[in-house]
Coordinates of C-alpha atoms in Angstrom, one line a residue:
Chain A
M1 CA -22.5 15.1 0.0
S2 CA -22.7 19.6 1.3
A3 CA -22.4 19.5 5.1
A4 CA -25.1 22.5 4.8
S5 CA -27.9 20.6 3.2
T6 CA -27.3 17.6 5.3
L7 CA -27.4 19.4 8.5
S8 CA -29.4 21.6 8.1
A9 CA -31.1 20.8 11.0
A10 CA -29.0 20.3 14.1
A11 CA -31.6 20.5 16.6
A12 CA -33.6 17.4 14.4
P13 CA -33.3 14.2 15.3
L14 CA -31.5 12.0 12.7
D15 CA -33.1 10.5 9.9
L16 CA -29.8 7.6 9.6
G17 CA -31.8 5.4 7.4
G18 CA -31.8 8.7 5.0
W19 CA -28.5 10.3 5.6
Q20 CA -26.2 6.0 5.2
Q21 CA -28.8 5.4 2.7
N22 CA -28.0 9.0 0.9
H23 CA -24.2 8.4 1.3
L24 CA -24.0 4.9 1.0
A25 CA -25.2 5.7 -2.4
Q26 CA -22.5 8.1 -3.1
V27 CA -20.3 5.8 -1.7
E28 CA -21.0 3.1 -3.7
Q29 CA -20.7 4.9 -6.9
A30 CA -17.2 6.6 -7.0
L31 CA -16.1 3.0 -5.6
S32 CA -17.8 1.9 -8.8
Q33 CA -16.8 4.4 -11.1
W34 CA -13.2 4.2 -9.7
V35 CA -12.1 0.9 -9.1
G36 CA -10.5 -1.2 -11.6
H37 CA -10.4 0.6 -14.6
G38 CA -7.5 0.1 -16.6
A39 CA -6.6 -2.5 -15.0
P40 CA -5.1 -5.4 -17.2
A41 CA -5.5 -9.1 -17.4
G42 CA -9.1 -9.9 -15.5
L43 CA -7.5 -8.1 -12.3
G44 CA -9.1 -4.7 -12.7
E45 CA -11.9 -7.8 -13.1
A46 CA -10.6 -9.3 -9.2
M47 CA -10.5 -6.1 -8.2
R48 CA -14.1 -4.7 -8.2
Y49 CA -15.5 -8.2 -7.3
A50 CA -13.8 -7.4 -3.5
V51 CA -15.3 -4.1 -3.7
L52 CA -18.8 -3.8 -4.5
D53 CA -21.4 -4.7 -4.0
G54 CA -21.1 -5.7 -0.4
G55 CA -20.8 -4.2 2.8
K56 CA -22.3 -2.1 5.2
R57 CA -19.4 0.5 4.8
L58 CA -19.1 1.4 8.0
R59 CA -15.5 2.9 7.5
P60 CA -16.0 5.1 4.3
L61 CA -19.2 6.2 6.1
L62 CA -17.8 7.4 10.2
V63 CA -15.3 9.0 7.3
L64 CA -18.5 10.9 5.6
A65 CA -20.3 11.0 9.1
A66 CA -16.9 12.8 11.1
Y67 CA -16.3 15.0 8.5
Q68 CA -19.9 16.5 8.6
A69 CA -19.5 17.0 12.3
V70 CA -16.2 18.8 11.7
C71 CA -17.8 21.3 9.5
S72 CA -21.7 21.8 11.8
G73 CA -19.1 23.7 13.8
Q74 CA -17.2 25.6 10.6
P75 CA -19.1 28.4 8.4
A76 CA -19.4 26.3 4.9
P77 CA -16.5 25.2 4.0
C78 CA -14.4 24.8 0.8
A79 CA -14.8 23.5 -2.8
W80 CA -12.0 21.0 -2.0
H81 CA -13.6 19.7 1.4
D82 CA -16.1 17.0 0.2
A83 CA -14.7 15.6 -2.2
A84 CA -10.9 14.9 -0.5
A85 CA -14.0 13.3 2.5
L86 CA -15.0 11.2 -0.4
R87 CA -11.7 9.7 -2.0
A88 CA -10.6 9.2 1.6
A89 CA -13.9 7.0 2.9
C90 CA -13.4 5.0 -0.8
A91 CA -9.9 4.5 1.1
V92 CA -10.3 3.3 3.8
E93 CA -13.1 0.9 2.0
L94 CA -10.1 -0.6 -0.4
I95 CA -7.8 -1.3 2.8
H96 CA -10.7 -3.5 4.2
A97 CA -11.6 -4.3 1.2
Y98 CA -8.4 -5.9 0.2
S99 CA -7.1 -7.0 3.9
L100 CA -10.9 -9.5 3.0
V101 CA -9.2 -10.7 0.2
H102 CA -5.4 -11.1 1.5
D103 CA -7.5 -12.5 5.1
D104 CA -9.8 -15.3 2.7
L105 CA -5.9 -17.0 1.5
P106 CA -5.9 -20.4 1.5
C107 CA -2.6 -19.8 3.8
M108 CA -5.0 -17.1 5.7
D109 CA -8.4 -18.6 7.3
N110 CA -8.9 -20.2 4.1
D111 CA -12.2 -19.1 3.5
V112 CA -15.3 -19.1 1.2
L113 CA -18.3 -17.7 1.7
R114 CA -17.5 -13.6 2.3
R115 CA -20.3 -10.6 1.5
G116 CA -22.4 -13.3 1.2
K117 CA -20.4 -14.0 -1.7
P118 CA -17.4 -17.0 -3.0
T119 CA -14.4 -15.2 -2.0
A120 CA -11.7 -13.8 -4.2
H121 CA -9.4 -17.0 -4.4
V122 CA -12.2 -18.9 -5.3
R123 CA -14.1 -17.2 -8.7
F124 CA -10.3 -15.8 -9.4
G125 CA -7.7 -18.1 -8.2
P126 CA -5.6 -17.4 -5.1
A127 CA -2.9 -15.4 -7.1
R128 CA -4.9 -13.2 -9.2
A129 CA -6.4 -12.7 -6.0
L130 CA -3.0 -11.7 -3.7
L131 CA -2.7 -9.8 -7.1
A132 CA -6.2 -8.0 -6.9
G133 CA -5.6 -7.3 -2.6
D134 CA -2.4 -5.7 -3.0
A135 CA -3.4 -4.0 -6.2
L136 CA -6.3 -2.3 -4.2
Q137 CA -3.9 -1.5 -1.5
A138 CA -1.8 0.7 -3.7
F139 CA -5.2 2.0 -5.3
A140 CA -6.4 3.8 -1.8
F141 CA -2.8 5.9 -1.9
E142 CA -3.4 6.6 -5.7
L143 CA -7.0 7.6 -5.4
L144 CA -5.8 9.8 -1.5
T145 CA -3.1 12.3 -4.1
P146 CA -4.8 13.3 -7.4
E147 CA -3.2 15.7 -9.3
D148 CA -6.2 17.3 -11.0
M149 CA -7.7 17.9 -8.2
P150 CA -7.9 21.3 -5.1
I151 CA -7.4 19.5 -2.6
P152 CA -4.2 21.1 -0.7
A153 CA -1.5 18.6 -0.5
A154 CA -0.7 19.2 3.4
T155 CA -4.5 17.1 3.9
Q156 CA -3.0 14.6 0.6
A157 CA 0.0 14.3 3.1
A158 CA -2.0 13.6 6.6
L159 CA -4.9 11.2 5.2
C160 CA -1.9 9.3 3.2
R161 CA 0.3 9.5 6.7
L162 CA -3.1 8.4 8.8
L163 CA -4.3 5.9 6.2
A164 CA -0.7 4.0 6.3
R165 CA -0.4 4.0 9.2
A166 CA -3.3 2.3 10.0
A167 CA -2.6 -0.5 7.6
G168 CA 0.7 -1.2 8.1
S169 CA 2.8 -3.4 10.0
T170 CA 1.4 -0.8 14.0
G171 CA -1.9 -1.4 12.7
M172 CA -4.4 -3.6 10.3
A173 CA -1.6 -5.7 9.3
G174 CA 0.9 -6.4 13.4
G175 CA -2.8 -7.0 14.7
Q176 CA -3.2 -9.8 11.4
A177 CA -0.2 -11.2 12.3
I178 CA -0.9 -11.4 16.4
D179 CA -4.4 -13.2 15.9
L180 CA -2.5 -15.5 13.5
A181 CA 0.0 -15.9 16.8
S182 CA -2.5 -16.8 18.8
V183 CA -4.3 -19.0 17.5
G184 CA -5.0 -22.0 20.5
L185 CA -3.5 -19.2 22.8
R186 CA -4.8 -18.4 25.5
L187 CA -4.6 -14.7 25.5
T188 CA -4.9 -11.9 28.3
E189 CA -7.4 -9.6 28.5
G190 CA -5.2 -6.8 28.0
Q191 CA -3.1 -9.2 24.5
L192 CA -6.7 -9.4 23.6
R193 CA -7.4 -5.1 23.9
Q194 CA -4.4 -4.8 22.0
M195 CA -4.6 -7.1 19.1
H196 CA -8.5 -5.6 18.4
R197 CA -7.3 -2.4 18.7
L198 CA -4.5 -3.3 15.7
K199 CA -6.3 -5.4 14.1
T200 CA -9.8 -3.7 13.2
G201 CA -9.5 -0.8 15.2
A202 CA -6.4 0.6 13.7
L203 CA -8.5 1.6 10.6
L204 CA -11.6 2.2 12.0
Q205 CA -10.2 4.7 14.6
A206 CA -8.1 6.3 11.1
S207 CA -11.7 6.5 9.3
V208 CA -13.0 8.5 12.3
L209 CA -10.0 10.5 12.2
M210 CA -9.3 11.1 8.0
G211 CA -13.0 12.4 8.3
A212 CA -11.6 15.3 10.8
V213 CA -8.7 16.0 8.2
C214 CA -10.8 16.5 5.9
G215 CA -13.0 19.4 7.6
Q216 CA -9.9 20.9 9.4
A217 CA -11.1 20.2 12.7
A218 CA -9.6 22.2 15.7
P219 CA -7.1 20.4 17.7
A220 CA -9.5 19.8 20.7
A221 CA -12.3 18.6 17.9
Y222 CA -9.5 16.0 16.1
R223 CA -8.5 15.0 19.7
A224 CA -12.3 13.8 21.2
L225 CA -13.2 12.0 17.6
S226 CA -9.8 10.7 18.0
D227 CA -11.1 8.8 21.4
Y228 CA -14.3 8.1 19.6
G229 CA -13.0 6.0 17.0
A230 CA -10.6 4.2 20.0
A231 CA -14.2 3.4 22.0
L232 CA -15.9 2.0 19.1
G233 CA -14.0 0.7 17.0
L234 CA -12.5 -1.9 20.2
A235 CA -17.2 -2.1 20.4
F236 CA -16.9 -3.2 17.2
Q237 CA -14.0 -5.7 17.1
V238 CA -16.6 -7.3 21.3
V239 CA -19.6 -7.1 18.7
D240 CA -17.6 -9.0 16.1
D241 CA -16.6 -11.8 18.6
I242 CA -19.9 -12.1 20.2
L243 CA -21.9 -12.6 16.5
D244 CA -19.2 -15.1 15.7
V245 CA -20.9 -17.2 17.8
V246 CA -24.6 -16.1 18.4
A247 CA -25.6 -15.5 15.2
D248 CA -25.8 -18.0 11.9
S249 CA -24.1 -17.7 8.7
A250 CA -26.9 -16.6 6.7
T251 CA -27.2 -13.4 8.5
L252 CA -23.5 -13.2 8.8
G253 CA -23.0 -12.6 5.0
K254 CA -19.7 -15.2 6.5
T255 CA -19.5 -18.1 7.4
A256 CA -20.0 -18.0 11.4
G257 CA -18.6 -19.8 14.2
K258 CA -15.1 -19.5 12.7
D259 CA -13.6 -18.4 15.7
A260 CA -14.0 -22.0 17.9
I261 CA -13.6 -23.7 14.8
A262 CA -10.1 -22.2 14.6
A263 CA -9.1 -22.1 18.4
K264 CA -8.5 -18.6 18.5
P265 CA -9.0 -15.8 21.6
T266 CA -12.3 -13.5 21.8
Y267 CA -14.0 -11.6 23.5
V268 CA -16.7 -14.6 24.4
S269 CA -14.4 -17.1 25.3
L270 CA -11.7 -14.7 28.0
L271 CA -15.0 -13.1 28.8
G272 CA -18.0 -15.0 28.7
L273 CA -21.4 -13.8 26.2
E274 CA -22.6 -11.3 29.4
R275 CA -19.3 -10.0 30.5
A276 CA -18.8 -9.2 25.9
Q277 CA -22.3 -8.0 25.8
A278 CA -21.7 -6.0 28.4
Q279 CA -18.6 -4.7 28.2
A280 CA -19.3 -4.3 25.0
R281 CA -22.3 -1.2 26.4
E282 CA -19.8 0.2 28.3
L283 CA -17.3 1.0 25.6
L284 CA -20.1 2.4 23.8
A285 CA -20.8 4.9 25.6
G286 CA -17.8 5.0 26.5
A287 CA -17.6 6.1 22.3
H288 CA -20.5 8.5 22.9
A289 CA -18.9 10.5 26.2
A290 CA -15.9 11.7 23.1
R291 CA -18.3 12.5 20.6
L292 CA -19.8 14.8 23.4
R293 CA -16.4 15.7 24.3
S294 CA -16.3 16.5 21.3
D295 CA -18.2 20.7 21.2
L296 CA -18.9 20.4 17.7
P297 CA -22.9 20.6 17.0
D298 CA -23.7 18.5 14.7
T299 CA -22.9 14.2 15.8
R300 CA -25.4 13.2 15.1
A301 CA -24.4 11.0 12.2
L302 CA -21.8 9.7 14.8
A303 CA -24.7 8.5 17.4
A304 CA -26.1 6.6 15.3
L305 CA -23.4 5.2 13.3
A306 CA -22.5 4.0 17.1
D307 CA -25.4 2.6 18.0
M308 CA -25.6 0.8 14.7
V309 CA -22.4 -1.1 16.0
L310 CA -23.6 -2.6 18.6
S311 CA -27.4 -3.1 17.4
R312 CA -25.6 -4.9 14.3
P313 CA -26.0 -7.0 12.0
S314 CA -28.1 -4.4 9.7
Chain B
M1 CA 24.4 12.3 0.9
S2 CA 25.2 16.0 0.4
A3 CA 24.5 16.8 -3.5
A4 CA 27.9 19.3 -3.1
S5 CA 30.3 17.7 -1.8
T6 CA 29.7 14.3 -3.9
L7 CA 29.3 16.4 -7.4
S8 CA 32.1 18.5 -6.3
A9 CA 34.1 17.4 -9.6
A10 CA 31.6 17.4 -12.4
A11 CA 34.3 17.2 -15.2
A12 CA 35.8 14.3 -13.8
P13 CA 35.1 10.1 -14.3
L14 CA 32.8 9.2 -12.0
D15 CA 34.2 6.3 -9.4
L16 CA 30.7 4.5 -9.2
G17 CA 32.3 1.3 -7.1
G18 CA 32.9 4.0 -4.4
W19 CA 29.4 6.4 -5.2
Q20 CA 27.9 3.0 -5.1
Q21 CA 29.4 1.8 -2.1
N22 CA 28.8 5.0 0.3
H23 CA 25.5 5.1 -1.0
L24 CA 24.5 1.8 -0.8
A25 CA 25.6 2.1 3.0
Q26 CA 23.5 4.9 3.7
V27 CA 20.7 3.0 2.0
E28 CA 21.1 -0.4 3.9
Q29 CA 22.0 2.6 7.5
A30 CA 18.7 3.8 6.4
L31 CA 16.0 0.4 5.7
S32 CA 17.6 -0.9 8.9
Q33 CA 16.7 1.7 11.5
W34 CA 13.0 2.1 10.0
V35 CA 12.3 -1.7 8.6
G36 CA 9.9 -3.4 11.2
H37 CA 10.4 -1.5 14.5
G38 CA 7.7 -1.8 16.7
A39 CA 5.8 -4.3 14.6
P40 CA 4.3 -7.2 17.2
A41 CA 4.4 -10.9 17.1
G42 CA 7.0 -11.7 14.5
L43 CA 6.6 -9.4 11.6
G44 CA 9.2 -7.3 11.8
E45 CA 10.8 -9.9 12.1
A46 CA 9.5 -11.1 8.7
M47 CA 9.3 -8.0 7.3
R48 CA 13.4 -7.3 8.1
Y49 CA 14.1 -10.5 6.8
A50 CA 12.7 -9.7 3.5
V51 CA 14.2 -6.6 3.0
L52 CA 17.9 -6.3 4.4
D53 CA 21.0 -7.7 3.7
G54 CA 20.5 -8.7 0.0
G55 CA 19.9 -7.1 -3.0
K56 CA 21.0 -4.4 -5.6
R57 CA 19.6 -1.7 -4.9
L58 CA 18.9 -0.7 -7.9
R59 CA 16.2 1.1 -7.5
P60 CA 17.0 3.3 -4.1
L61 CA 20.6 4.1 -6.6
L62 CA 18.4 4.9 -9.4
V63 CA 16.2 7.8 -6.8
L64 CA 20.1 9.2 -5.2
A65 CA 21.1 9.6 -8.7
A66 CA 18.0 11.3 -9.6
Y67 CA 18.0 13.2 -7.1
Q68 CA 21.8 14.3 -7.6
A69 CA 21.9 14.9 -10.9
V70 CA 18.7 17.0 -10.9
C71 CA 20.4 19.3 -7.5
S72 CA 23.9 19.4 -10.2
G73 CA 21.5 21.9 -12.1
Q74 CA 20.4 23.8 -9.4
P75 CA 21.8 26.1 -6.2
A76 CA 22.7 24.8 -2.9
P77 CA 20.0 22.0 -2.1
C78 CA 17.1 22.7 1.2
A79 CA 17.6 21.4 4.4
W80 CA 14.9 18.9 3.7
H81 CA 15.6 17.3 -0.2
D82 CA 18.5 14.9 1.1
A83 CA 16.4 13.6 4.1
A84 CA 13.1 13.0 1.9
A85 CA 16.0 11.6 -1.3
L86 CA 17.0 9.0 1.1
R87 CA 13.3 8.2 2.5
A88 CA 12.0 7.8 -1.0
A89 CA 15.3 5.9 -1.7
C90 CA 13.8 3.1 0.8
A91 CA 10.0 3.7 -0.1
V92 CA 10.8 2.1 -3.7
E93 CA 13.0 -0.2 -2.1
L94 CA 9.3 -1.2 0.1
I95 CA 7.3 -2.2 -2.6
H96 CA 10.0 -4.3 -4.2
A97 CA 11.2 -6.3 -1.2
Y98 CA 7.0 -6.6 -0.6
S99 CA 6.7 -8.2 -4.5
L100 CA 9.2 -9.8 -4.5
V101 CA 7.8 -11.9 -1.4
H102 CA 4.7 -12.7 -2.4
D103 CA 5.9 -13.6 -5.9
D104 CA 8.0 -16.0 -4.5
L105 CA 4.7 -17.5 -2.3
P106 CA 2.7 -21.1 -3.2
C107 CA -0.5 -19.6 -5.0
M108 CA 2.2 -17.5 -7.5
D109 CA 5.5 -19.0 -8.2
N110 CA 6.3 -21.2 -5.5
D111 CA 9.8 -20.3 -5.1
V112 CA 12.4 -22.0 -1.9
L113 CA 15.6 -19.2 -2.9
R114 CA 15.9 -15.2 -3.4
R115 CA 18.6 -13.5 -3.2
G116 CA 20.9 -16.5 -2.1
K117 CA 18.0 -17.3 0.6
P118 CA 16.0 -19.3 1.8
T119 CA 11.8 -17.3 0.2
A120 CA 10.6 -15.3 3.2
H121 CA 7.1 -17.7 3.8
V122 CA 10.2 -20.6 3.2
R123 CA 11.4 -19.2 6.5
F124 CA 8.1 -17.5 8.2
G125 CA 5.7 -19.7 6.7
P126 CA 3.1 -18.0 3.5
A127 CA 0.5 -16.3 5.8
R128 CA 3.0 -14.6 8.4
A129 CA 5.2 -13.9 4.2
L130 CA 1.9 -12.9 2.9
L131 CA 1.7 -9.9 6.3
A132 CA 4.9 -8.7 6.1
G133 CA 4.3 -7.9 2.2
D134 CA 1.2 -6.2 2.9
A135 CA 2.3 -3.7 5.8
L136 CA 6.0 -3.2 3.3
Q137 CA 3.2 -2.0 1.6
A138 CA 1.9 0.3 3.4
F139 CA 5.2 1.3 5.6
A140 CA 6.4 2.6 2.3
F141 CA 3.7 5.5 2.2
E142 CA 4.6 5.3 5.6
L143 CA 8.4 7.1 5.2
L144 CA 7.0 9.1 3.0
T145 CA 4.8 11.0 4.8
P146 CA 6.7 11.8 8.2
E147 CA 5.0 14.2 10.4
D148 CA 7.7 15.3 12.1
M149 CA 10.6 16.7 9.5
P150 CA 10.6 19.6 6.8
I151 CA 9.9 17.9 3.6
P152 CA 7.4 20.3 2.5
A153 CA 3.8 18.3 1.9
A154 CA 3.6 18.3 -1.9
T155 CA 6.8 17.0 -2.2
Q156 CA 5.0 14.3 -0.2
A157 CA 1.5 13.6 -2.1
A158 CA 4.0 14.0 -5.1
L159 CA 6.2 11.2 -3.8
C160 CA 3.2 9.2 -2.5
R161 CA 1.8 9.5 -6.1
L162 CA 4.4 8.6 -8.0
L163 CA 4.6 4.9 -5.7
A164 CA 1.3 4.3 -5.6
R165 CA 1.2 4.5 -9.7
A166 CA 3.7 2.6 -10.4
A167 CA 2.7 0.2 -7.7
G168 CA -0.7 -0.6 -8.9
S169 CA -3.0 -2.2 -11.6
T170 CA -1.8 0.2 -13.9
G171 CA 2.2 -0.5 -12.8
M172 CA 3.4 -3.7 -11.1
A173 CA 0.7 -5.6 -9.8
G174 CA -0.8 -4.7 -13.1
G175 CA 2.3 -6.4 -14.7
Q176 CA 2.1 -9.3 -13.0
A177 CA -2.0 -9.9 -13.9
I178 CA -0.4 -10.1 -17.5
D179 CA 2.4 -12.2 -16.6
L180 CA 0.4 -14.4 -14.7
A181 CA -2.0 -14.2 -17.4
S182 CA 0.5 -15.3 -19.9
V183 CA 1.5 -18.2 -18.9
G184 CA 2.2 -20.9 -22.4
L185 CA 0.9 -18.3 -24.4
R186 CA 2.5 -16.7 -27.1
L187 CA 2.6 -13.2 -26.8
T188 CA 3.3 -10.4 -29.6
E189 CA 6.2 -8.1 -29.5
G190 CA 4.6 -5.2 -28.1
Q191 CA 2.3 -7.3 -25.4
L192 CA 5.4 -8.4 -24.5
R193 CA 6.3 -5.5 -24.2
Q194 CA 3.2 -3.5 -22.2
M195 CA 3.7 -6.8 -19.5
H196 CA 7.3 -5.4 -18.4
R197 CA 6.9 -1.2 -18.6
L198 CA 4.0 -2.8 -16.0
K199 CA 5.4 -5.3 -14.5
T200 CA 9.2 -3.4 -13.7
G201 CA 9.8 -0.4 -15.7
A202 CA 6.9 1.9 -14.1
L203 CA 8.5 1.1 -10.4
L204 CA 12.3 1.3 -11.6
Q205 CA 10.5 4.8 -13.9
A206 CA 9.1 5.6 -10.6
S207 CA 11.9 5.5 -8.5
V208 CA 13.9 7.7 -11.8
L209 CA 10.9 10.8 -11.7
M210 CA 10.5 10.6 -7.3
G211 CA 14.9 11.3 -7.3
A212 CA 13.9 14.1 -9.9
V213 CA 10.7 15.6 -7.5
C214 CA 13.2 15.1 -4.9
G215 CA 15.3 17.4 -6.3
Q216 CA 12.2 19.7 -7.4
A217 CA 13.6 19.0 -10.9
A218 CA 11.6 21.3 -13.7
P219 CA 9.9 20.4 -16.5
A220 CA 11.8 19.6 -19.7
A221 CA 14.8 18.1 -17.1
Y222 CA 12.1 15.9 -15.6
R223 CA 10.6 14.5 -18.8
A224 CA 14.1 13.6 -20.1
L225 CA 14.7 11.5 -17.0
S226 CA 10.8 10.1 -17.4
D227 CA 12.3 9.4 -21.1
Y228 CA 15.4 7.7 -19.1
G229 CA 13.5 5.3 -16.6
A230 CA 11.6 3.7 -19.3
A231 CA 14.4 3.2 -21.4
L232 CA 16.2 1.6 -17.7
G233 CA 13.0 -0.2 -17.0
L234 CA 12.8 -1.6 -20.5
A235 CA 16.6 -2.4 -20.7
F236 CA 16.1 -4.1 -16.7
Q237 CA 14.1 -6.7 -18.4
V238 CA 15.0 -7.5 -21.5
V239 CA 18.5 -8.1 -19.5
D240 CA 16.8 -10.3 -17.1
D241 CA 15.1 -12.3 -19.7
I242 CA 18.7 -13.1 -20.9
L243 CA 20.2 -13.6 -17.7
D244 CA 17.4 -15.8 -16.8
V245 CA 19.0 -18.1 -20.3
V246 CA 22.5 -18.1 -19.2
A247 CA 24.0 -17.2 -15.8
D248 CA 23.2 -20.4 -13.3
S249 CA 20.8 -19.6 -10.2
A250 CA 24.3 -18.8 -7.8
T251 CA 25.3 -16.7 -9.9
L252 CA 21.7 -15.1 -10.2
G253 CA 20.6 -15.1 -6.1
K254 CA 17.5 -17.2 -7.1
T255 CA 16.7 -19.5 -9.2
A256 CA 17.2 -19.7 -12.7
G257 CA 16.0 -21.0 -16.4
K258 CA 12.1 -20.8 -14.6
D259 CA 10.7 -18.8 -17.0
A260 CA 11.3 -21.2 -19.5
I261 CA 10.2 -23.8 -16.8
A262 CA 6.9 -22.6 -16.4
A263 CA 6.6 -21.8 -20.2
K264 CA 6.3 -17.9 -19.7
P265 CA 7.0 -15.0 -23.0
T266 CA 10.0 -13.8 -22.6
Y267 CA 12.2 -11.7 -24.8
V268 CA 14.8 -15.0 -25.7
S269 CA 11.5 -16.7 -26.1
L270 CA 10.7 -14.3 -28.7
L271 CA 13.5 -12.9 -30.2
G272 CA 15.6 -14.7 -29.6
L273 CA 19.1 -14.0 -27.8
E274 CA 21.0 -12.5 -30.1
R275 CA 18.2 -9.9 -30.4
A276 CA 17.5 -9.9 -27.2
Q277 CA 21.2 -8.7 -26.3
A278 CA 20.9 -6.7 -28.6
Q279 CA 17.2 -4.6 -27.6
A280 CA 18.8 -4.5 -24.3
R281 CA 22.4 -2.3 -26.5
E282 CA 19.3 -0.5 -28.4
L283 CA 17.7 0.1 -24.9
L284 CA 20.5 1.5 -23.1
A285 CA 21.4 3.9 -26.1
G286 CA 18.3 4.9 -25.6
A287 CA 18.7 5.8 -22.2
H288 CA 21.8 7.8 -22.8
A289 CA 20.5 10.1 -24.9
A290 CA 17.5 11.0 -23.3
R291 CA 20.0 11.5 -19.6
L292 CA 22.3 13.7 -22.1
R293 CA 18.9 15.7 -23.3
S294 CA 17.7 16.2 -20.2
D295 CA 21.1 19.2 -19.9
L296 CA 22.1 18.7 -15.8
P297 CA 25.4 18.9 -15.9
D298 CA 25.8 16.4 -13.4
T299 CA 24.2 12.9 -14.4
R300 CA 27.8 10.5 -14.3
A301 CA 26.0 8.3 -11.9
L302 CA 22.9 7.4 -13.8
A303 CA 25.0 6.6 -16.9
A304 CA 26.6 4.6 -14.3
L305 CA 23.4 2.4 -13.5
A306 CA 22.7 1.8 -16.6
D307 CA 26.1 0.7 -17.5
M308 CA 25.4 -1.6 -14.9
V309 CA 22.0 -2.3 -15.7
L310 CA 23.6 -3.8 -18.6
S311 CA 26.3 -5.5 -17.3
R312 CA 24.2 -7.2 -14.6
P313 CA 24.6 -9.7 -13.0
S314 CA 27.4 -7.2 -10.3

């Protein structure tokens, strides 16, 4: 994952398929190498089940795309940059994976299908699934703070800070609490936006920012990437709401139509399908504008990922 | 919590009551100031319920005692040391509190009484209790990585590293997974010790080490404090097993006798009451020996806490 080699032809259109395949392979290999080893009593197996062999890995790809965009504006990166970016990419995926495990539990959504497989609690029982989720969250922070690598402490601390905030009560967990409390209610568009900003947007935005931190982005580029991440994060959720209505379970790899069944407020239930689709397009346009505002020489991967979010599932 | 003022008379016997009262007040105030604010939809209330107004705060006190012991061997501490130690003290308590919330859930121990109050899921429902636990874990790492304070990044990263390892699959969560898998089984003493080392010992030991990191302990003192923490951590669990047999629920503030009801292997079921008590005393002697080996001028608070562990409940 050398920034120099990957981004040698900044002017050429990006082969997203190739870029994605290459970087997905790195993420899958790293996750498989790191997750669940040494964990006792079937816990490691449950952790690996929850993380490996599934998922689009959008968050890790956002980390790596933002990292490479920042690197494209700088001289040759230090030796530790790639290692930090790969760890950050895996850490955000661990947080995402743990949140899915807990979200699927009987006391939450009680869902039985995820990424086309039985959910973790169906496979391992709810107690071990709960613990696997807890352990995955802790392991995300362990991955970000290696003792035996030359990743600067300032980078390690900044990555932990971003991830903790995005995962916690004023981020993902907070959004899930709003979600929980909103079943059967009619939210305003502002309230719905706030819920999704926290529930999904915070971790997607943090993914972009963690990549930026690994590349040591200058303040102006960091701010622009922050805007890109915020717009993309919200667009992702609007598209998610749309897909829940228009796609089937086989395509999604999870139970479709469950928002309506659960009487959850969504962009579609609030705005109708057409206006929700228009809003998704607007948000994506905002993401592209922010990306260009970063003034980084090569943001092709970020552009391609934004487009991918709108044209999911892929 | 100035090390200089607290430890001005190293030779005098420590007034543990006064020391404890003073430091407990600091921890309670800090937790109340930090936990759950800005969290939406009742999540903050559940987080505060799980953390505040209860608990012996052994782990925070261990952080502060180890920190002060290390400081007693050094020139006047830097301005950031006290702030780092207080954050570390609160962070370990957040991890402990979240583990209790999740441990009490219907899919785990299904317990209804904790610290003399209804458990979090009884009060807030299991879904919100689950999220509150998740958010508390994230917040522990957020507390350790403040952006606007002069705590060195190396200290922040080291604290996150210690806490993540102690909380995760090769620490507390791993121990809980062994516990879960051991119900109804007869473990060897070695297996039981390994379970407790992870389940309870890892976080207690990490508390001591995080205090040592905040005081920037020299390697020899750090190693001795690590041994102290390991011995104390195991002693704590042996005493816990004993109390589950000999104390009643009112004294414990949680359901007594539940190990036997759940057919969980314990030191008492394995060794009998007398041998378990002898082992607790031996482990405490080991903790004291390690404390003295640290060669720090004032380890009175560590000594008093070790004695307190043996003579619980207090």
